[in-house]
């Protein structure tokens, strides 16, 4: 007979707990990674909607013309007159239009970059335009 009482867990009990935790982790971790992708996709859609609406507003205020790809960020983040020239307080005539975006081209949440042509696709055909992101 043993005279003192032993405390603690046996090896089998510890292994059972580790296996249960492993099974729970295998179930839960993929759900969190999917939530991250869903959040990025939602951010991407929100950015696209904002940019599209601001391009449409620019087009309305600038006599049906749209900013060119080459100076898109500049035209969208600075004040311009109706002809698209930079608007300067005190020297410009006409109506002040813009700025339309605070930061120019926002970062693509999937790539982290904001380059038109690779991370954002901005296509101008005549007076029609499309602004999209490559599918992730």
PDB file of C-alpha atoms in Angstrom:
ATOM      1  CA  UNK A   1       0.000   0.000   0.000  1.00  0.00           C
ATOM      2  CA  UNK A   2       1.084   3.480  -0.741  1.00  0.00           C
ATOM      3  CA  UNK A   3       1.338   5.787   2.176  1.00  0.00           C
ATOM      4  CA  UNK A   4       1.291   9.107   0.369  1.00  0.00           C
ATOM      5  CA  UNK A   5      -1.199  10.402  -2.168  1.00  0.00           C
ATOM      6  CA  UNK A   6       0.040  11.091  -5.710  1.00  0.00           C
ATOM      7  CA  UNK A   7      -1.289  14.101  -7.592  1.00  0.00           C
ATOM      8  CA  UNK A   8      -1.042  15.087 -11.258  1.00  0.00           C
ATOM      9  CA  UNK A   9      -2.190  13.757 -14.591  1.00  0.00           C
ATOM     10  CA  UNK A  10      -1.222  10.504 -16.185  1.00  0.00           C
ATOM     11  CA  UNK A  11       0.383  10.439 -19.620  1.00  0.00           C
ATOM     12  CA  UNK A  12      -2.800   9.034 -21.151  1.00  0.00           C
ATOM     13  CA  UNK A  13      -4.909  11.885 -19.765  1.00  0.00           C
ATOM     14  CA  UNK A  14      -2.503  14.496 -21.144  1.00  0.00           C
ATOM     15  CA  UNK A  15      -2.476  12.805 -24.560  1.00  0.00           C
ATOM     16  CA  UNK A  16      -6.289  12.775 -24.675  1.00  0.00           C
ATOM     17  CA  UNK A  17      -6.411  16.517 -23.903  1.00  0.00           C
ATOM     18  CA  UNK A  18      -3.779  17.274 -26.573  1.00  0.00           C
ATOM     19  CA  UNK A  19      -5.683  15.256 -29.188  1.00  0.00           C
ATOM     20  CA  UNK A  20      -8.962  17.043 -28.351  1.00  0.00           C
ATOM     21  CA  UNK A  21      -7.262  20.456 -28.585  1.00  0.00           C
ATOM     22  CA  UNK A  22      -5.731  19.470 -31.920  1.00  0.00           C
ATOM     23  CA  UNK A  23      -9.116  18.476 -33.309  1.00  0.00           C
ATOM     24  CA  UNK A  24     -10.689  21.746 -32.144  1.00  0.00           C
ATOM     25  CA  UNK A  25      -7.837  23.770 -33.676  1.00  0.00           C
ATOM     26  CA  UNK A  26      -8.215  21.925 -36.983  1.00  0.00           C
ATOM     27  CA  UNK A  27     -11.884  22.904 -37.046  1.00  0.00           C
ATOM     28  CA  UNK A  28     -11.552  26.540 -35.931  1.00  0.00           C
ATOM     29  CA  UNK A  29      -8.392  27.802 -37.710  1.00  0.00           C
ATOM     30  CA  UNK A  30      -9.730  27.457 -41.291  1.00  0.00           C
ATOM     31  CA  UNK A  31     -12.802  29.479 -40.319  1.00  0.00           C
ATOM     32  CA  UNK A  32     -10.592  32.369 -39.139  1.00  0.00           C
ATOM     33  CA  UNK A  33      -8.538  32.327 -42.330  1.00  0.00           C
ATOM     34  CA  UNK A  34     -11.756  32.475 -44.371  1.00  0.00           C
ATOM     35  CA  UNK A  35     -12.951  35.411 -42.272  1.00  0.00           C
ATOM     36  CA  UNK A  36      -9.751  37.269 -43.136  1.00  0.00           C
ATOM     37  CA  UNK A  37     -10.293  36.701 -46.849  1.00  0.00           C
ATOM     38  CA  UNK A  38     -13.923  37.804 -46.537  1.00  0.00           C
ATOM     39  CA  UNK A  39     -12.839  41.004 -44.762  1.00  0.00           C
ATOM     40  CA  UNK A  40     -10.294  41.764 -47.500  1.00  0.00           C
ATOM     41  CA  UNK A  41     -12.897  41.152 -50.183  1.00  0.00           C
ATOM     42  CA  UNK A  42     -15.366  43.441 -48.420  1.00  0.00           C
ATOM     43  CA  UNK A  43     -12.703  46.161 -48.168  1.00  0.00           C
ATOM     44  CA  UNK A  44     -11.891  45.724 -51.844  1.00  0.00           C
ATOM     45  CA  UNK A  45     -15.545  46.063 -52.849  1.00  0.00           C
ATOM     46  CA  UNK A  46     -15.960  49.148 -50.673  1.00  0.00           C
ATOM     47  CA  UNK A  47     -12.862  50.786 -52.178  1.00  0.00           C
ATOM     48  CA  UNK A  48     -14.052  50.026 -55.699  1.00  0.00           C
ATOM     49  CA  UNK A  49     -17.498  51.485 -55.042  1.00  0.00           C
ATOM     50  CA  UNK A  50     -16.010  54.668 -53.568  1.00  0.00           C
ATOM     51  CA  UNK A  51     -13.597  55.152 -56.454  1.00  0.00           C
ATOM     52  CA  UNK A  52     -16.273  54.471 -59.069  1.00  0.00           C
ATOM     53  CA  UNK A  53     -18.657  56.987 -57.514  1.00  0.00           C
ATOM     54  CA  UNK A  54     -15.932  59.634 -57.266  1.00  0.00           C
ATOM     55  CA  UNK A  55     -14.916  59.111 -60.906  1.00  0.00           C
ATOM     56  CA  UNK A  56     -18.576  59.541 -61.874  1.00  0.00           C
ATOM     57  CA  UNK A  57     -18.747  62.785 -59.861  1.00  0.00           C
ATOM     58  CA  UNK A  58     -15.521  64.010 -61.514  1.00  0.00           C
ATOM     59  CA  UNK A  59     -17.029  63.243 -64.927  1.00  0.00           C
ATOM     60  CA  UNK A  60     -20.200  65.196 -64.116  1.00  0.00           C
ATOM     61  CA  UNK A  61     -18.280  68.228 -62.830  1.00  0.00           C
ATOM     62  CA  UNK A  62     -15.751  68.272 -65.703  1.00  0.00           C
ATOM     63  CA  UNK A  63     -18.063  68.361 -68.727  1.00  0.00           C
ATOM     64  CA  UNK A  64     -18.154  64.604 -69.320  1.00  0.00           C
ATOM     65  CA  UNK A  65     -14.392  64.127 -69.291  1.00  0.00           C
ATOM     66  CA  UNK A  66     -12.592  61.706 -67.023  1.00  0.00           C
ATOM     67  CA  UNK A  67      -9.092  61.815 -65.516  1.00  0.00           C
ATOM     68  CA  UNK A  68      -6.444  60.137 -67.611  1.00  0.00           C
ATOM     69  CA  UNK A  69      -4.653  57.098 -66.253  1.00  0.00           C
ATOM     70  CA  UNK A  70      -1.317  58.958 -66.204  1.00  0.00           C
ATOM     71  CA  UNK A  71      -2.476  61.678 -63.787  1.00  0.00           C
ATOM     72  CA  UNK A  72      -5.378  59.881 -62.126  1.00  0.00           C
ATOM     73  CA  UNK A  73      -4.098  60.240 -58.537  1.00  0.00           C
ATOM     74  CA  UNK A  74      -3.271  63.929 -58.993  1.00  0.00           C
ATOM     75  CA  UNK A  75      -6.636  64.811 -60.538  1.00  0.00           C
ATOM     76  CA  UNK A  76      -8.561  62.887 -57.890  1.00  0.00           C
ATOM     77  CA  UNK A  77      -6.710  64.292 -54.847  1.00  0.00           C
ATOM     78  CA  UNK A  78      -6.378  67.974 -55.758  1.00  0.00           C
ATOM     79  CA  UNK A  79      -8.855  70.708 -56.478  1.00  0.00           C
ATOM     80  CA  UNK A  80      -9.318  71.513 -60.156  1.00  0.00           C
ATOM     81  CA  UNK A  81     -11.413  73.834 -62.270  1.00  0.00           C
ATOM     82  CA  UNK A  82     -14.003  72.534 -64.726  1.00  0.00           C
ATOM     83  CA  UNK A  83     -11.332  72.224 -67.422  1.00  0.00           C
ATOM     84  CA  UNK A  84      -9.235  69.958 -65.204  1.00  0.00           C
ATOM     85  CA  UNK A  85      -6.466  72.483 -64.468  1.00  0.00           C
ATOM     86  CA  UNK A  86      -5.167  72.879 -60.925  1.00  0.00           C
ATOM     87  CA  UNK A  87      -7.353  75.260 -58.927  1.00  0.00           C
ATOM     88  CA  UNK A  88      -5.456  77.835 -56.856  1.00  0.00           C
ATOM     89  CA  UNK A  89      -7.185  80.017 -54.269  1.00  0.00           C
ATOM     90  CA  UNK A  90      -7.209  83.645 -55.395  1.00  0.00           C
ATOM     91  CA  UNK A  91      -5.882  83.101 -58.918  1.00  0.00           C
ATOM     92  CA  UNK A  92      -8.182  80.517 -60.478  1.00  0.00           C
ATOM     93  CA  UNK A  93     -11.466  81.497 -62.030  1.00  0.00           C
ATOM     94  CA  UNK A  94     -14.530  79.345 -62.286  1.00  0.00           C
ATOM     95  CA  UNK A  95     -15.877  76.696 -59.994  1.00  0.00           C
ATOM     96  CA  UNK A  96     -13.636  74.721 -57.672  1.00  0.00           C
ATOM     97  CA  UNK A  97     -14.130  70.967 -58.132  1.00  0.00           C
ATOM     98  CA  UNK A  98     -12.711  68.276 -55.909  1.00  0.00           C
ATOM     99  CA  UNK A  99     -10.694  66.851 -54.321  1.00  0.00           C
ATOM    100  CA  UNK A 100     -12.497  63.565 -54.732  1.00  0.00           C
ATOM    101  CA  UNK A 101     -10.265  61.121 -52.854  1.00  0.00           C
ATOM    102  CA  UNK A 102      -8.165  61.733 -49.755  1.00  0.00           C
ATOM    103  CA  UNK A 103      -5.297  59.390 -50.589  1.00  0.00           C
ATOM    104  CA  UNK A 104      -5.343  58.868 -54.338  1.00  0.00           C
ATOM    105  CA  UNK A 105      -5.438  55.210 -55.227  1.00  0.00           C
ATOM    106  CA  UNK A 106      -6.105  53.108 -52.105  1.00  0.00           C
ATOM    107  CA  UNK A 107      -4.121  49.967 -51.393  1.00  0.00           C
ATOM    108  CA  UNK A 108      -5.458  46.719 -52.783  1.00  0.00           C
ATOM    109  CA  UNK A 109      -6.067  44.658 -49.603  1.00  0.00           C
ATOM    110  CA  UNK A 110      -4.870  41.446 -51.281  1.00  0.00           C
ATOM    111  CA  UNK A 111      -1.556  42.780 -52.615  1.00  0.00           C
ATOM    112  CA  UNK A 112      -0.945  45.793 -50.387  1.00  0.00           C
ATOM    113  CA  UNK A 113       0.083  47.943 -53.364  1.00  0.00           C
ATOM    114  CA  UNK A 114      -1.755  50.703 -55.195  1.00  0.00           C
ATOM    115  CA  UNK A 115      -0.395  50.673 -58.726  1.00  0.00           C
ATOM    116  CA  UNK A 116      -2.880  51.306 -61.516  1.00  0.00           C
ATOM    117  CA  UNK A 117      -2.411  48.636 -64.151  1.00  0.00           C
ATOM    118  CA  UNK A 118      -1.330  45.764 -61.904  1.00  0.00           C
ATOM    119  CA  UNK A 119      -3.166  46.124 -58.585  1.00  0.00           C
ATOM    120  CA  UNK A 120      -6.005  48.233 -59.930  1.00  0.00           C
ATOM    121  CA  UNK A 121      -7.256  48.098 -63.500  1.00  0.00           C
ATOM    122  CA  UNK A 122      -8.368  51.497 -64.794  1.00  0.00           C
ATOM    123  CA  UNK A 123      -9.410  51.383 -68.421  1.00  0.00           C
ATOM    124  CA  UNK A 124     -10.403  54.396 -70.494  1.00  0.00           C
ATOM    125  CA  UNK A 125     -12.030  53.941 -73.898  1.00  0.00           C
ATOM    126  CA  UNK A 126     -13.112  57.263 -75.332  1.00  0.00           C
ATOM    127  CA  UNK A 127     -15.301  58.750 -72.628  1.00  0.00           C
ATOM    128  CA  UNK A 128     -16.136  55.414 -71.030  1.00  0.00           C
ATOM    129  CA  UNK A 129     -14.166  54.041 -68.105  1.00  0.00           C
ATOM    130  CA  UNK A 130     -13.980  51.015 -65.877  1.00  0.00           C
ATOM    131  CA  UNK A 131     -12.202  50.666 -62.557  1.00  0.00           C
ATOM    132  CA  UNK A 132     -11.706  47.221 -61.111  1.00  0.00           C
ATOM    133  CA  UNK A 133      -9.304  44.991 -59.240  1.00  0.00           C
ATOM    134  CA  UNK A 134      -7.858  41.728 -60.497  1.00  0.00           C
ATOM    135  CA  UNK A 135      -9.706  38.801 -59.010  1.00  0.00           C
ATOM    136  CA  UNK A 136      -7.853  37.410 -56.001  1.00  0.00           C
TER     137      UNK A 136
END
